[in-house]
Short mmCIF file of C-alpha atoms in Angstrom, two decimals:
data_model
loop_
_atom_site.label_atom_id
_atom_site.label_comp_id
_atom_site.label_asym_id
_atom_site.label_seq_id
_atom_site.Cartn_x
_atom_site.Cartn_y
_atom_site.Cartn_z
CA MET A 252 3.32 66.14 10.72
CA PRO A 253 2.85 66.83 7.22
CA THR A 254 3.87 70.15 5.13
CA PRO A 255 1.76 72.26 3.62
CA GLU A 256 3.73 71.64 0.74
CA LEU A 257 2.57 67.69 0.44
CA ILE A 258 -0.60 68.17 1.43
CA GLU A 259 -1.08 70.86 -1.50
CA ARG A 260 0.80 68.14 -4.12
CA LEU A 261 -1.39 65.26 -3.16
CA HIS A 262 -4.96 67.30 -3.55
CA GLN A 263 -3.41 68.68 -7.17
CA LYS A 264 -2.89 64.97 -7.95
CA LEU A 265 -6.38 64.10 -6.91
CA THR A 266 -7.58 66.63 -9.01
CA THR A 267 -5.88 65.75 -11.88
CA VAL A 268 -7.44 61.66 -11.69
CA ARG A 269 -10.80 63.34 -11.12
CA ASN A 270 -10.41 65.30 -13.95
CA LEU A 271 -9.17 62.50 -16.01
CA ASP A 272 -11.49 59.66 -14.73
CA LYS A 273 -15.06 61.58 -15.49
CA LYS A 274 -16.86 58.21 -16.06
CA LEU A 275 -15.66 56.87 -13.10
CA ALA A 276 -13.65 53.75 -15.16
CA LEU A 277 -11.16 53.33 -12.06
CA PHE A 278 -11.44 50.46 -9.94
CA GLY A 279 -13.17 51.51 -6.82
CA ALA A 280 -14.66 55.00 -8.06
CA GLY A 281 -17.63 54.30 -9.84
CA SER A 282 -21.27 53.52 -7.88
CA PRO A 283 -22.55 51.30 -6.15
CA SER A 284 -19.73 51.18 -4.00
CA GLY A 285 -17.36 53.37 -5.20
CA HIS A 286 -15.75 57.00 -3.73
CA GLY A 287 -16.82 58.97 -6.46
CA TYR A 288 -13.59 60.51 -5.87
CA ARG A 289 -15.97 62.65 -2.76
CA VAL A 290 -14.13 63.83 -0.04
CA HIS A 291 -15.99 64.00 3.25
CA THR A 292 -14.41 66.64 5.89
CA ILE A 293 -14.48 65.50 9.75
CA VAL A 294 -13.68 67.79 12.69
CA SER A 295 -10.84 66.93 15.47
CA ASP A 296 -13.76 66.17 18.11
CA GLN A 297 -15.02 63.32 15.80
CA ILE A 298 -11.16 61.59 15.58
CA VAL A 299 -11.05 61.91 19.36
CA ALA A 300 -14.51 60.22 19.76
CA LYS A 301 -12.94 57.63 17.89
CA GLU A 302 -10.13 57.27 19.59
CA VAL A 303 -11.52 56.58 22.57
CA GLU A 304 -13.93 54.29 21.22
CA LEU A 305 -10.86 52.35 19.55
CA GLY A 306 -8.72 52.48 22.75
CA PHE A 307 -5.63 54.24 20.72
CA THR A 308 -4.49 57.07 18.78
CA LEU A 309 -4.57 56.87 15.46
CA PRO A 310 -1.26 56.74 13.60
CA GLU A 311 -0.16 60.22 12.83
CA GLU A 312 -0.06 60.30 9.21
CA TYR A 313 -3.90 58.75 8.91
CA ARG A 314 -5.01 61.01 11.69
CA ASP A 315 -3.27 64.35 9.86
CA TRP A 316 -5.00 63.51 6.35
CA LEU A 317 -8.17 62.85 8.20
CA LEU A 318 -8.08 66.25 9.65
CA ARG A 319 -6.64 68.38 6.63
CA VAL A 320 -8.86 66.50 4.12
CA GLY A 321 -10.95 64.07 5.39
CA TRP A 322 -12.36 60.57 4.00
CA GLY A 323 -13.70 59.33 0.87
CA ALA A 324 -11.47 59.35 -2.19
CA GLY A 325 -8.59 56.82 -1.79
CA PRO A 326 -7.20 53.61 -3.14
CA ASP A 327 -9.50 50.85 -3.88
CA TYR A 328 -13.26 51.59 -2.73
CA GLY A 329 -11.97 54.30 -1.31
CA LEU A 330 -11.32 55.41 2.96
CA LEU A 331 -13.74 54.36 4.95
CA SER A 332 -15.71 56.60 6.99
CA LEU A 333 -15.06 57.04 10.77
CA GLU A 334 -17.90 55.07 11.40
CA LYS A 335 -16.89 52.17 9.63
CA VAL A 336 -13.38 51.97 10.44
CA PHE A 337 -12.82 49.16 12.81
CA ALA A 338 -10.18 47.59 14.68
CA PRO A 339 -11.23 43.22 14.52
CA PRO A 340 -11.27 42.05 17.67
CA TYR A 341 -9.08 40.12 19.68
CA ILE A 342 -9.37 36.81 20.51
CA ASP A 343 -6.95 34.66 22.84
CA ASP A 344 -6.68 31.58 21.06
CA GLU A 345 -4.45 29.55 23.16
CA ALA A 346 -3.86 26.54 20.63
CA GLY A 347 -2.83 29.50 17.83
CA THR A 348 -2.67 28.89 14.04
CA GLY A 349 1.14 28.32 13.24
CA GLY A 350 0.89 31.78 11.93
CA GLU A 351 5.13 33.53 11.47
CA VAL A 352 4.08 36.19 14.64
CA GLU A 353 1.25 36.64 17.04
CA ASN A 354 0.40 40.10 15.93
CA ALA A 355 0.99 43.12 13.92
CA ALA A 356 2.77 44.30 16.25
CA GLU A 357 5.68 41.86 16.57
CA ILE A 358 6.48 42.42 12.44
CA THR A 359 10.03 44.06 11.77
CA LEU A 360 12.04 44.90 9.18
CA ALA A 361 13.29 41.31 9.35
CA HIS A 362 10.12 39.96 8.13
CA ILE A 363 9.81 42.45 5.80
CA ALA A 364 13.39 41.43 4.49
CA ALA A 365 12.54 37.60 4.30
CA ILE A 366 9.74 38.37 1.61
CA GLN A 367 12.28 39.10 -0.65
CA ASN A 368 14.26 35.82 -0.08
CA LYS A 369 11.35 33.37 0.04
CA TRP A 370 10.22 35.42 -3.41
CA GLU A 371 13.73 34.66 -4.52
CA ALA A 372 13.14 31.14 -3.45
CA THR A 373 10.22 30.13 -4.79
CA GLY A 374 8.80 32.63 -7.37
CA ALA A 375 5.57 32.38 -5.98
CA ASN A 376 2.73 35.27 -4.86
CA SER A 377 2.20 33.36 -1.68
CA ALA A 378 5.40 34.43 -0.18
CA LEU A 379 4.77 38.11 -0.22
CA GLY A 380 2.21 37.40 2.81
CA ILE A 381 3.28 37.49 6.53
CA SER A 382 0.88 35.00 8.38
CA VAL A 383 -0.36 36.43 11.88
CA ASN A 384 -2.49 34.42 14.36
CA SER A 385 -4.25 37.34 15.37
CA ASP A 386 -5.64 40.78 13.84
CA GLN A 387 -4.76 42.48 16.54
CA HIS A 388 -2.94 45.90 16.46
CA LEU A 389 -4.68 46.43 12.94
CA LEU A 390 -6.81 49.13 12.17
CA ILE A 391 -9.22 48.31 9.02
CA ILE A 392 -9.23 51.95 6.60
CA SER A 393 -10.36 50.63 3.21
CA GLU A 394 -11.76 47.74 1.35
CA SER A 395 -10.33 46.15 -1.88
CA GLY A 396 -13.19 43.50 -2.16
CA CYS A 397 -13.22 39.71 -2.53
CA GLY A 398 -12.61 39.75 1.56
CA ALA A 399 -9.36 41.64 1.19
CA TYR A 400 -8.95 45.24 2.81
CA THR A 401 -6.42 47.81 3.75
CA CYS A 402 -5.29 48.42 7.31
CA ILE A 403 -2.90 50.41 9.37
CA VAL A 404 -0.08 48.85 12.27
CA THR A 405 -1.41 50.59 15.31
CA TYR A 406 1.56 49.41 17.76
CA GLY A 407 5.15 48.11 17.52
CA PRO A 408 7.96 49.09 14.79
CA MET A 409 5.43 48.96 11.93
CA ARG A 410 3.17 51.24 13.60
CA GLY A 411 1.82 53.78 10.67
CA LYS A 412 2.83 51.62 7.98
CA VAL A 413 0.19 50.05 5.41
CA PHE A 414 -0.48 46.74 4.96
CA GLY A 415 -2.99 44.47 2.75
CA LEU A 416 -4.92 42.14 4.79
CA THR A 417 -6.57 39.01 3.61
CA ALA A 418 -8.75 37.54 6.58
CA GLU A 419 -12.15 36.37 7.63
CA ILE A 420 -13.38 39.37 9.37
CA VAL A 421 -15.80 37.68 11.96
CA GLU A 422 -16.79 37.51 15.08
CA PRO A 423 -14.93 35.79 16.99
CA GLN A 424 -12.01 36.17 14.86
CA THR A 425 -10.52 32.90 14.44
CA ALA A 426 -9.26 32.79 10.72
CA LEU A 427 -5.59 32.68 10.24
CA CYS A 428 -4.99 36.03 8.21
CA ALA A 429 -2.05 37.03 5.84
CA LEU A 430 -0.69 40.84 5.71
CA MET A 431 1.27 41.83 2.64
CA PRO A 432 3.14 45.38 3.04
CA GLU A 433 1.96 48.06 0.78
CA GLY A 434 5.06 49.04 -1.04
CA VAL A 435 7.22 46.12 -0.78
CA TYR A 436 5.84 44.70 -4.18
CA THR A 437 4.84 46.14 -7.02
CA TRP A 438 3.94 45.29 -10.61
CA SER A 439 6.13 47.24 -12.99
CA ARG A 440 4.11 47.14 -16.42
CA LYS A 441 7.37 47.03 -19.30
CA GLU A 442 4.71 47.14 -22.09
CA ARG A 443 0.99 47.03 -22.59
CA GLY A 444 -0.31 43.55 -21.08
CA ARG A 445 2.88 42.41 -19.93
CA SER A 446 4.35 43.02 -16.13
CA ASP A 447 7.06 41.71 -13.66
CA LEU A 448 7.14 41.33 -10.07
CA LEU A 449 9.44 43.81 -8.07
CA VAL A 450 10.07 43.72 -4.44
CA ASN A 451 12.00 45.42 -2.62
CA PRO A 452 12.08 45.13 1.60
CA HIS A 453 13.44 48.56 1.92
CA ARG A 454 9.96 50.23 0.40
CA LEU A 455 7.46 50.30 3.18
CA PHE A 456 4.50 52.31 2.86
CA GLY A 457 3.35 54.67 5.28
CA PHE A 458 0.05 56.25 4.69
CA PHE A 459 1.13 59.37 2.62
CA ASP A 460 3.24 56.90 0.49
CA TRP A 461 0.70 54.75 0.23
CA TYR A 462 -1.81 56.95 -1.00
CA GLU A 463 0.33 59.22 -3.19
CA ASP A 464 1.32 55.89 -5.23
CA TRP A 465 -2.54 55.19 -5.94
CA LEU A 466 -2.49 58.51 -7.59
CA ASP A 467 0.29 58.14 -9.34
CA ARG A 468 -0.51 55.17 -10.69
CA ALA A 469 -3.96 55.82 -11.50
CA THR A 470 -2.67 59.03 -13.41
CA ALA A 471 -0.22 56.83 -15.51
CA ASP A 472 -2.80 54.40 -16.55
CA PHE A 473 -4.72 57.19 -17.88
CA GLY A 474 -1.79 58.20 -20.10
CA ARG A 475 -1.43 55.03 -21.46
CA THR A 476 -4.94 55.34 -22.82
CA LEU A 477 -5.28 58.56 -24.06
#
């Protein structure tokens, strides 16, 4: 469970970014699809009903945030409403598509650590993804645009961890998708207009890590332009 101090800290940071970005210049904040830094409260009965619909309980940090704060303001185009949050349909494809794992529930810390090895060996951004055969055990909570989403793993060793997802979300789901672990890789700006990619397999974001990282980066970006 989050401490009151953690929730208050995130609230204060969100207020800071909202006040800095009065023109809604930050990616995902402006209209027509942007969150506008608005937060919409929900009640526990709505969450329980969603969990019944999904067939599983929401990961704890994400659930706590929805209960204590709500959906709306957040990374990219913001947190989806409960009505729009969805788990991609599971399709049993006997042929498979050659992914590294069958689904997100099979991802372990060893897979995360392998990302750094692949990056060091190839230096290619494509090495930062984990290819999976099925979108099963993922919950889509935010859209990033251009066919990219943010999701939380709902089962297995990575339950509650946040990943970027690139896939064709269609019915039936047939496309190979790639999961990009949030927090493992970051862009570090040494000077204006230049950046280096950092990969750290020991840094893997839960929901609160992911949300606070967005707030900190947004504040830093405005600090560079003031």
